[in-house]
Coordinates of C-alpha atoms and ligand atoms in Angstrom, one line a residue:
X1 CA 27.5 9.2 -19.8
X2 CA 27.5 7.9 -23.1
X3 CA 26.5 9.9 -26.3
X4 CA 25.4 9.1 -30.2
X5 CA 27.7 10.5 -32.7
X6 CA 25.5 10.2 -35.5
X7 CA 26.4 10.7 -39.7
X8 CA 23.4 12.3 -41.6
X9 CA 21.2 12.2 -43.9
X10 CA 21.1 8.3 -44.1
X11 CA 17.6 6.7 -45.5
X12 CA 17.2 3.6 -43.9
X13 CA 15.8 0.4 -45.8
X14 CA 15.0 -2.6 -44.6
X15 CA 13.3 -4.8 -41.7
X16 CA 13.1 -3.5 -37.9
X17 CA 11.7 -6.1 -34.8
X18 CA 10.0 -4.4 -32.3
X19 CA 10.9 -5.2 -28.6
X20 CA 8.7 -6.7 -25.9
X21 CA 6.4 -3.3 -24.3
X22 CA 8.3 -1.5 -21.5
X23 CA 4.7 -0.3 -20.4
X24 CA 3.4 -3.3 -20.4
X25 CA 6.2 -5.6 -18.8
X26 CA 6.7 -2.9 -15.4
X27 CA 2.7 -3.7 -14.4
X28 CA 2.8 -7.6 -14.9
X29 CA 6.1 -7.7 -12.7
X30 CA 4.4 -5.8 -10.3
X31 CA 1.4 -8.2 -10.7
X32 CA 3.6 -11.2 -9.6
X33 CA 3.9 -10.0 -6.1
X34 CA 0.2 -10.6 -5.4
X35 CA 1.0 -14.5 -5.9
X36 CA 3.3 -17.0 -3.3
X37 CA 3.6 -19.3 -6.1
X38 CA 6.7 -18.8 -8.9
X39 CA 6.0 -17.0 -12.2
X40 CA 7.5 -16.4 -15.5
X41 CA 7.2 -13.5 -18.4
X42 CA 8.5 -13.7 -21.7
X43 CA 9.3 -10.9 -24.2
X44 CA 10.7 -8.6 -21.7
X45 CA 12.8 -5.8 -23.2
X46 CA 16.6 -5.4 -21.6
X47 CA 16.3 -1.9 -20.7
X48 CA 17.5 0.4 -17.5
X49 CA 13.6 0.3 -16.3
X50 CA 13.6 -3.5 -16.1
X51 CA 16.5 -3.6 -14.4
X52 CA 15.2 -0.8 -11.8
X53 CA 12.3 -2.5 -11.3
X54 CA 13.9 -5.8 -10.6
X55 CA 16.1 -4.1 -7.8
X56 CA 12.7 -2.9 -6.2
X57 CA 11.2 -5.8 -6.2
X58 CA 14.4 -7.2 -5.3
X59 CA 14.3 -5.0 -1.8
X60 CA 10.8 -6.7 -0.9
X61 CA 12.8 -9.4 -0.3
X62 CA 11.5 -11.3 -3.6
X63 CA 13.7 -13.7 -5.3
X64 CA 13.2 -12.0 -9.1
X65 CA 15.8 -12.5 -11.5
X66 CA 15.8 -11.2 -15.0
X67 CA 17.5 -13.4 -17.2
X68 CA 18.2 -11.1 -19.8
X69 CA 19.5 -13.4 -22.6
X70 CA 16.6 -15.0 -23.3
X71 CA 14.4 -11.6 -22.4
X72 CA 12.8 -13.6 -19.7
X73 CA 11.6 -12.9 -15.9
X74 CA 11.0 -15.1 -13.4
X75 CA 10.2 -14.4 -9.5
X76 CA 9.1 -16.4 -6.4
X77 CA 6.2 -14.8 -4.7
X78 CA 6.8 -16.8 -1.3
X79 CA 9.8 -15.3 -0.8
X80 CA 8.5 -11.4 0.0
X81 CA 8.9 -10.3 3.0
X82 CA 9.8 -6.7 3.7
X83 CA 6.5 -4.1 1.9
X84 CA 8.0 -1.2 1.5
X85 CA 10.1 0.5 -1.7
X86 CA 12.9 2.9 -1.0
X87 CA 13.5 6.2 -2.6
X88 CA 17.0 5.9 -3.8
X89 CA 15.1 3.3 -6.5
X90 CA 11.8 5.0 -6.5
X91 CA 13.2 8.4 -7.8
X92 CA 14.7 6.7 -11.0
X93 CA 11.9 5.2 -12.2
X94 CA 8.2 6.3 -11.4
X95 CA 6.4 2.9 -12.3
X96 CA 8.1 2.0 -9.1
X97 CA 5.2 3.4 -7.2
X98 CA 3.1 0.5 -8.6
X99 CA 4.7 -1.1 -5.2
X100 CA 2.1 0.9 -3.8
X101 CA -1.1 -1.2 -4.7
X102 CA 1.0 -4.6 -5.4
X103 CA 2.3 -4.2 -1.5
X104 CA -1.3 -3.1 -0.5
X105 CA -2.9 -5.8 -2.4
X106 CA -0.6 -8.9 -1.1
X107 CA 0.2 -7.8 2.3
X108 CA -2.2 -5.2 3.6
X109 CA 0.1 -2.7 4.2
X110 CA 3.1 -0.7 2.0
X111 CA 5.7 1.5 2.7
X112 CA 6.3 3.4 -0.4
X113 CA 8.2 6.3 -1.5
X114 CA 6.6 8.9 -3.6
X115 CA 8.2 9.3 -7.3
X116 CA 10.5 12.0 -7.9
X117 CA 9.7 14.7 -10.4
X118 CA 10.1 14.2 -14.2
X119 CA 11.4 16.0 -17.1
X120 CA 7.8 17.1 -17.5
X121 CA 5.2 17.7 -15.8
X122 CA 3.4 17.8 -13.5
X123 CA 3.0 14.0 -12.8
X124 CA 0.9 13.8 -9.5
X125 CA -0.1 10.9 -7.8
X126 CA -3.0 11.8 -6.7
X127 CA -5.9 9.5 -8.1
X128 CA -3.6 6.5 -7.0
X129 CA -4.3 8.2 -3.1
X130 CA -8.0 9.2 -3.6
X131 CA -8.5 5.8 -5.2
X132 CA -7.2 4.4 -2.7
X133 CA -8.9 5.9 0.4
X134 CA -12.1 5.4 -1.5
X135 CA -11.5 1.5 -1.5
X136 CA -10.8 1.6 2.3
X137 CA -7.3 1.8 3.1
X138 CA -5.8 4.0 5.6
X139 CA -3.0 6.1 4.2
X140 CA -0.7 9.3 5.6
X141 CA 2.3 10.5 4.1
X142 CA 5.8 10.6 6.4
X143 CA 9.4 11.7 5.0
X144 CA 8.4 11.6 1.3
X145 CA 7.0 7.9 2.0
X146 CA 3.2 7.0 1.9
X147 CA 2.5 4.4 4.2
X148 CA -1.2 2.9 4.0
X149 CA -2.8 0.0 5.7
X150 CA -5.8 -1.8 5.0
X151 CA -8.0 -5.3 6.7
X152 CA -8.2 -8.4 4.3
X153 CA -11.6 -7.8 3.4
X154 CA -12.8 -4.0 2.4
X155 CA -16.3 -3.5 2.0
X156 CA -18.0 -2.3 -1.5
X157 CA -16.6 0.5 -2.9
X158 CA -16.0 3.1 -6.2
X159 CA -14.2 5.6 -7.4
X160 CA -14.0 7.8 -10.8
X161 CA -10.8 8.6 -12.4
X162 CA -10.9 12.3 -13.4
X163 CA -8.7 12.3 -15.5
X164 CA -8.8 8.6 -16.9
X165 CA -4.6 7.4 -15.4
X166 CA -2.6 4.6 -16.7
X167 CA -0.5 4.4 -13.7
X168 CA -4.0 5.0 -11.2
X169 CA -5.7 2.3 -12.8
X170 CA -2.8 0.1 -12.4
X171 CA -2.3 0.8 -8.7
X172 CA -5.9 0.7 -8.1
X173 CA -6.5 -2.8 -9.9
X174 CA -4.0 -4.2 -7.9
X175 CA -4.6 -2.7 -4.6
X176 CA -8.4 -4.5 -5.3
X177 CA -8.1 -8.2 -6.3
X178 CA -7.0 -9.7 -3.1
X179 CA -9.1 -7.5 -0.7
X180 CA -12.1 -5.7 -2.1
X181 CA -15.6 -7.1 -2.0
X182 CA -16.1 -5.7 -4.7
X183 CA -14.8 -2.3 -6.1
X184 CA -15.9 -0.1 -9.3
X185 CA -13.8 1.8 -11.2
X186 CA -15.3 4.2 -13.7
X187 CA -13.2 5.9 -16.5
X188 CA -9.8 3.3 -16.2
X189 CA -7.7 3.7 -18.8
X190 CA -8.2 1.6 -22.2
X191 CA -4.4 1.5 -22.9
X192 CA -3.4 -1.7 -24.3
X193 CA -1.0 -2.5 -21.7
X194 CA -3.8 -2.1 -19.1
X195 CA -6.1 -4.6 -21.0
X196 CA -3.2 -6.9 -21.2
X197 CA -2.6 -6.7 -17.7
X198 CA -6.2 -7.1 -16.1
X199 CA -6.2 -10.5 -18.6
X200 CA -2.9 -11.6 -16.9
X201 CA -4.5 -11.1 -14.0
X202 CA -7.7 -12.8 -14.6
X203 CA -5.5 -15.6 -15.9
X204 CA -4.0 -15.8 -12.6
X205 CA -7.4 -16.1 -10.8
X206 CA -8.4 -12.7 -10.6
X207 CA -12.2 -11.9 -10.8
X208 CA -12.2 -8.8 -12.7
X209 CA -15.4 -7.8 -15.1
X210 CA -15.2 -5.2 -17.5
X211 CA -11.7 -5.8 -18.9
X212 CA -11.6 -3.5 -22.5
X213 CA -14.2 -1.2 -21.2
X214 CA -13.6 2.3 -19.3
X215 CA -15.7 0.5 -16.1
X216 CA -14.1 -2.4 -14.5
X217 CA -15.9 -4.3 -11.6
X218 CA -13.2 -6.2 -9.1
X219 CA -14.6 -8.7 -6.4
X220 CA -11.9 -10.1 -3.9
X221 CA -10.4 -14.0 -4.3
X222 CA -8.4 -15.2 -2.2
X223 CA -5.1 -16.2 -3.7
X224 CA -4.2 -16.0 -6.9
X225 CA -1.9 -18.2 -9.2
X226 CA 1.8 -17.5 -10.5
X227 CA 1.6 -15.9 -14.0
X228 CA 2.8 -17.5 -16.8
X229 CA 2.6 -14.9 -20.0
X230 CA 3.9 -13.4 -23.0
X231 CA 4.4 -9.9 -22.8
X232 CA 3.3 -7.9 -25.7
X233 CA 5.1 -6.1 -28.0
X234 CA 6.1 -2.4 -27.8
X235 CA 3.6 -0.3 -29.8
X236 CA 5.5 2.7 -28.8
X237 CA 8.7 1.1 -30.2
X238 CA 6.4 0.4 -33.1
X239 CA 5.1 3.6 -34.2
X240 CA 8.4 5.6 -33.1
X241 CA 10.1 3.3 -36.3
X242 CA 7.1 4.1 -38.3
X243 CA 7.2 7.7 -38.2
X244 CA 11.2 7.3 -37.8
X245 CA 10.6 5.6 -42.1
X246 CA 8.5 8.4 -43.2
X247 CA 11.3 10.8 -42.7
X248 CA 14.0 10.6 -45.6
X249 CA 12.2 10.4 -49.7
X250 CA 14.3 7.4 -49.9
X251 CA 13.5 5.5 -47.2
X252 CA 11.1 2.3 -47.2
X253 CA 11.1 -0.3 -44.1
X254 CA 9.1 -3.3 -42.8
X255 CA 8.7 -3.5 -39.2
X256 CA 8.0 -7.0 -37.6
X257 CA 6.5 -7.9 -34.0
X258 CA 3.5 -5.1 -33.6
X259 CA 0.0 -5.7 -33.5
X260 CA -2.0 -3.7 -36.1
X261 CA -4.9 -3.7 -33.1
X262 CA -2.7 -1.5 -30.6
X263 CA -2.1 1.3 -32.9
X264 CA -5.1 3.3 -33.0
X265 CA -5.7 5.8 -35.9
X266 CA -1.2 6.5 -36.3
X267 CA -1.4 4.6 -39.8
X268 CA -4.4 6.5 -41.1
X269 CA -2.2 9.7 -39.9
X270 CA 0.5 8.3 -42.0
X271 CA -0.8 7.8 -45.0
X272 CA -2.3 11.3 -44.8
X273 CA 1.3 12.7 -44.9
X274 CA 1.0 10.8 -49.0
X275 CA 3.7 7.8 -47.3
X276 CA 2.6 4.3 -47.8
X277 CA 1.8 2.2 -45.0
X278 CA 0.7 -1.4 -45.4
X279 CA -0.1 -4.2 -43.2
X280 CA 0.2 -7.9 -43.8
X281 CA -2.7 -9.4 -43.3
X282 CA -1.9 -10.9 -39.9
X283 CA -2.0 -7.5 -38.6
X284 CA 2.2 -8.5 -37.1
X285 CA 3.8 -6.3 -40.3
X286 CA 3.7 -2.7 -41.5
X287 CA 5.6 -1.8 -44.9
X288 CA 5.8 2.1 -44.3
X289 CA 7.2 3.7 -47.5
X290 CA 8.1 7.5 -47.0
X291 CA 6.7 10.1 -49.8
X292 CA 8.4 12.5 -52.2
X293 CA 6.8 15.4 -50.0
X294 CA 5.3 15.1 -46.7
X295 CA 2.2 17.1 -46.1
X296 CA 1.8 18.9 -43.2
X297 CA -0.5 16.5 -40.5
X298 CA -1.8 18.3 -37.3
X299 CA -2.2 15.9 -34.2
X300 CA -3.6 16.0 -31.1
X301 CA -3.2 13.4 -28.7
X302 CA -5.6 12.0 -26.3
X303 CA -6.1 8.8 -24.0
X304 CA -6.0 5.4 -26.4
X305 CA -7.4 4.8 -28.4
X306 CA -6.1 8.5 -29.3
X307 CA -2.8 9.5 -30.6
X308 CA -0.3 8.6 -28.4
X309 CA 1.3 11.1 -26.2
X310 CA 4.4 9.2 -26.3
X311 CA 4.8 9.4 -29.7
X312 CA 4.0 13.4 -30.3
X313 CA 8.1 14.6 -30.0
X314 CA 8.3 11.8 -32.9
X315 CA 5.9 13.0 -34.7
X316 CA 6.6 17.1 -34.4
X317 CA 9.9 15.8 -35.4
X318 CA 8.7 14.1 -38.9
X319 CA 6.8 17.2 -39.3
X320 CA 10.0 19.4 -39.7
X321 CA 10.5 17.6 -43.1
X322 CA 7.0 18.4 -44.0
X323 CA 6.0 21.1 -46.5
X324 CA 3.6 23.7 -44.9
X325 CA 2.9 24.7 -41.0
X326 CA 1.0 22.0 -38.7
X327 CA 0.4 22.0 -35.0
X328 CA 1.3 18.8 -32.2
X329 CA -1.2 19.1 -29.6
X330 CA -0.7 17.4 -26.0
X331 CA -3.6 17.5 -24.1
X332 CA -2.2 14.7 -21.7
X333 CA 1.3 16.4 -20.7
X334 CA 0.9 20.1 -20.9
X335 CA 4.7 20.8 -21.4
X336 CA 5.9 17.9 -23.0
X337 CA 8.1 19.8 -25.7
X338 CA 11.6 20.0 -23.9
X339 CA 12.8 18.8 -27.1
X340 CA 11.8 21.5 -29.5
X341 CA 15.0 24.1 -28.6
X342 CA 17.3 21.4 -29.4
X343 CA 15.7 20.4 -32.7
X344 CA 15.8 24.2 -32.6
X345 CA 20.1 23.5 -32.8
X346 CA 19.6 21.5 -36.1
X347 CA 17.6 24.4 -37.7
X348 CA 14.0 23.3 -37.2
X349 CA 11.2 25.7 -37.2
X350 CA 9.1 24.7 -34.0
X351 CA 7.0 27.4 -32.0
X352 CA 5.7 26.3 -28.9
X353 CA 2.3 28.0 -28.0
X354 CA 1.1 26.7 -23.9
X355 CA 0.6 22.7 -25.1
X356 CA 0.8 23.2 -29.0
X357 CA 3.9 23.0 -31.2
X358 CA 3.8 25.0 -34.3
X359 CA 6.1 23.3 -36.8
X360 CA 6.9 24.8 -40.1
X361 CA 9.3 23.2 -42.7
X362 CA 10.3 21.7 -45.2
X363 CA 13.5 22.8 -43.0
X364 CA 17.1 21.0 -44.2
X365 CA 18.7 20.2 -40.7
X366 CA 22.4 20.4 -40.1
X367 CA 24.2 18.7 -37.5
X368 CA 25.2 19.9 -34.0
X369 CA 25.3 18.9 -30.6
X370 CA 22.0 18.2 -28.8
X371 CA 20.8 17.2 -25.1
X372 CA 18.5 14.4 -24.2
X373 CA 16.2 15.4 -21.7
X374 CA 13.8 12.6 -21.7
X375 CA 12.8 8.9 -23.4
X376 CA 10.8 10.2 -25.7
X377 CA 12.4 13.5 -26.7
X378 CA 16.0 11.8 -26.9
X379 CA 14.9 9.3 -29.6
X380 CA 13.3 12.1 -31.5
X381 CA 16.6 14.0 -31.4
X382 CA 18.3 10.2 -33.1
X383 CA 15.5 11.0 -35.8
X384 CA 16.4 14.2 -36.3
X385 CA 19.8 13.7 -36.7
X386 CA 19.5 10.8 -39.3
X387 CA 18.2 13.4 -41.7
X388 CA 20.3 16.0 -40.9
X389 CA 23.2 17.3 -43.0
X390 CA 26.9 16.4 -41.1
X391 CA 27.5 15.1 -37.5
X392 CA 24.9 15.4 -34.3
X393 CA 26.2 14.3 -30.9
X394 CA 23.1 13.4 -29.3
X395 CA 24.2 13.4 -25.8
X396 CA 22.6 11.8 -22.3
X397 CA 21.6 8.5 -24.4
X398 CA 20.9 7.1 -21.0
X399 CA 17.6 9.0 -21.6
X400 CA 17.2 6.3 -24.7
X401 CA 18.8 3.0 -22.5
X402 CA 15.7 3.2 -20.5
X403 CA 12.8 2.8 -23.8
X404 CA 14.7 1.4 -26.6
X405 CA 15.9 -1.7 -26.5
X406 CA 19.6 -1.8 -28.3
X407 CA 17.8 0.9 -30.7
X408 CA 21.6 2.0 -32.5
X409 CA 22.4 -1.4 -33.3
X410 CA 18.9 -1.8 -35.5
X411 CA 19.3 1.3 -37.0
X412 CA 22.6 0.9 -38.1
X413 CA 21.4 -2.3 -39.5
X414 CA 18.9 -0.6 -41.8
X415 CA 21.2 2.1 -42.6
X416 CA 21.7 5.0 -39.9
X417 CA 25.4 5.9 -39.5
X418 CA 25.5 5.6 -35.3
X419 CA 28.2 5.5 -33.1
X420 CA 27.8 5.3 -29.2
X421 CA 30.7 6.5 -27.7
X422 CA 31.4 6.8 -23.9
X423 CA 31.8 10.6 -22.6
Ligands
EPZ501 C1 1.9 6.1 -18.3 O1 2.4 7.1 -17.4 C2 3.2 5.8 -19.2 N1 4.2 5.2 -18.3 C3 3.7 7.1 -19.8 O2 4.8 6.6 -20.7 C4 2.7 7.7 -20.7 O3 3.1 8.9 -21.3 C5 1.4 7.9 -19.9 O4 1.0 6.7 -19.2 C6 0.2 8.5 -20.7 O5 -0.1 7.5 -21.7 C7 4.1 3.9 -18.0 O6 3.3 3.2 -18.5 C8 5.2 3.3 -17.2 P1 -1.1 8.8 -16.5 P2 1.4 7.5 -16.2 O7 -1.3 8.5 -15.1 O8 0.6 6.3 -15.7 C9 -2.8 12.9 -14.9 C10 7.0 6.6 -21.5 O9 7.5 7.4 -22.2 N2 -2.7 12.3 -13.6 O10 -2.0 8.0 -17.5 O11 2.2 8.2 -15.2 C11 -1.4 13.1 -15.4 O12 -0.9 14.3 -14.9 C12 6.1 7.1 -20.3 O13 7.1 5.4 -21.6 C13 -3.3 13.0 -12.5 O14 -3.8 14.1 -12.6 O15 0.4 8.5 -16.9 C14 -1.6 13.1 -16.9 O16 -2.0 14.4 -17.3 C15 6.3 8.5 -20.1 N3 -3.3 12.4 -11.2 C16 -2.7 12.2 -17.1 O17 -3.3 12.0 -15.8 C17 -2.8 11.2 -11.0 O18 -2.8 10.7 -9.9 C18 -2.3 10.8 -17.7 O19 -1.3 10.3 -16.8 C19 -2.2 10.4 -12.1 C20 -2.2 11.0 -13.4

């Protein structure tokens, strides 16, 4: 397992390119399978889950190949044969279980294992399995494997996400577009991955009204085209290099690639902090200049357009440099704060209260050795260590090799001292 050894404090200067979206590449593979022609998507990030997901839909019998140079993945939908998706690949990623609705939704029955647990939780499944006995198919669960079955044609149907799910919505839409006369979904999610992948679908010949809105109408065609798309870029990546700039007085960087459009309110929470953040006026730049003192932002996150649960270690992790006490708030993931003990290790002040972090600083950090535990948390601890005083050993970067495409190598251009060395 490989670690960071990592030389602190460093401000970084300089220009960052955000990778394609992990979030938003794993559904538009999955999409694929509900063509027989070939299809192509650009911008996808080289990281673990892309491989991963590859392999599953690899074990479908589906020629897929990711031709990782040029961050491009192509497959040939005629070629799938076997519906079903083992456990030994399941378990290490849980976007794997879109299988589940692509399988469903191209050959009328799945096989599927159900994800393993994560490093928080808990992450059920169960709107993807009341969603999808509302729309009609039959499903029962065997050995840790859901296997459902369905007719080509189900009648009218709806169902009501409660709460709204990335991941439900996902399996749901594509469990729909070959088969449903016509099936409602009230409160999808409004992620921008999700709007990007009903439009790839829509461009493949879906008929899907709604896309954007929290209600989305699906009536059944009866084949749909290859895809041929640009994946979008990683707003995650995005605002974890935004926050990541705000950090150390000294540091001032431009990051290339985003789109101003997918980052909800997180500059407006920036520049409440007194850091600049500026946009050119393409909306594809932010200039995010950090301030003399950071004050003290509270956050809360919430479905998009609200702040990002995926970015609240980052930003509990800025907020150790702040001046005063503020509270991170996850009303998504409940227990989401595995990281706080070992920012704990560099000397931060974090209290964790049920779903609230109570972070006090402005608290120097010194180096030690720290665990990842999860994507999220594990580039928060790289943050963290970049500002601390002497050498962190951030270790478990696997954690990272899933989220962040070649993330030491663009920080060490801008600056950061890191070093990944094998264990
Ligand atoms: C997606 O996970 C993302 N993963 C997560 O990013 C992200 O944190 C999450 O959405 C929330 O934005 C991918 O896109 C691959 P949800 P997902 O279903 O789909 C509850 C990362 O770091 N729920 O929207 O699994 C659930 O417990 C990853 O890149 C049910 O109750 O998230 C949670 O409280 C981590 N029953 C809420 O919904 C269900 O059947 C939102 O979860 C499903 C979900």
């Amino acid at each position: 397992m490989d670690k960071f050894i990592i030389q602190g404090p460093t401000p970084i200067h300089g220009e960052l390119h955000v990778s394609g979206s992990k979030n938003a590449a794993l559904p538009l593979m999955a999409a694929c399978l509900l063509s027989e022609e070939r299809s192509e998507i650009r911008n996808i990030p080289r990281l673990q889950d892309i491989y991963t997901f590859t392999k599953v839909i690899q074990g479908t019998g589906t020629q897929a190949t990711f031709h990782q140079e040029e961050n491009r993945w192509t497959c040939d939908g005629s070629t799938l044969d076997t519906p079903e998706a083992p456990y030994d690949l399941v378990r290490k990623m849980r976007a794997s279980f879109y299988m589940l609705g692509a399988l469903l939704g191209r050959c009328g029955e799945a096989r599927v294992s159900l994800p393993g647990g994560c490093a928080w939780g808990p992450r059920p499944v169960d709107l993807h399995l009341k969603g999808l006995e509302a729309m009609g198919y039959k499903m029962s669960q065997k050995g840790g494997y859901i296997e459902a079955k369905g007719p080509d044609t189900l009648p009218p149907s709806s169902f009501t996400l409660q709460p709204s799910s990335v991941g439900a919505t996902i399996n749901l839409v594509l469990a729909a577009v070959l088969r449903s006369e016509s099936f409602r979904l009230v409160n999808a999610a409004l992620e921008p991955d999700v709007v990007q992948f009903c439009e790839a679908l829509q461009a493949m010949g879906a008929d899907i009204d709604g896309i954007g809105s929290s209600t989305l109408t699906i009536r059944k065609v009866t084949r749909l085209k290859g895809l041929d798309w640009d994946n979008s870029p990683d707003r995650i990546e995005a605002g974890t290099f935004m926050i990541a700039a705000m950090m150390h007085p000294d540091s001032v960087c431009t990051i290339h690639g985003i789109r101003r459009s997918e980052l909800g309110g997180l500059a407006d929470d920036i520049r409440l902090t007194g850091a600049i953040c500026e946009f050119n006026s393409e909306g594809t730049s932010v200039r995010v200049k950090a301030p003399e003192r950071i004050t003290p932002i509270s956050v809360r996150t919430d479905i998009y357009p609200g702040f990002p649960t995926d970015l609240q270690a980052q930003w509990a992790t800025m907020l150790t440099q702040a001046h005063g006490t503020s509270a991170v708030e996850d009303r998504i993931y409940e227990d989401r704060f595995s990281y706080a003990p070992e920012l704990g290790r560099l000397g931060a002040n974090i209290e964790v209260k049920h779903n609230v972090a109570w972070v006090t600083g402005h608290t120097p950090l010194n180096g030690a050795s720290v665990m990842s535990t999860d994507l999220r948390a594990s580039v928060s601890l790289v943050m963290a260590a970049m500002v601390a005083q002497g050498q962190t050993d951030v270790l478990r970067v696997y954690h990272l090799d899933r989220g962040y495409e070649a993330l030491e190598a663009k920080l060490t251009a801008i600056g950061a001292n890191i070093e990944r060395v094998k264990e």
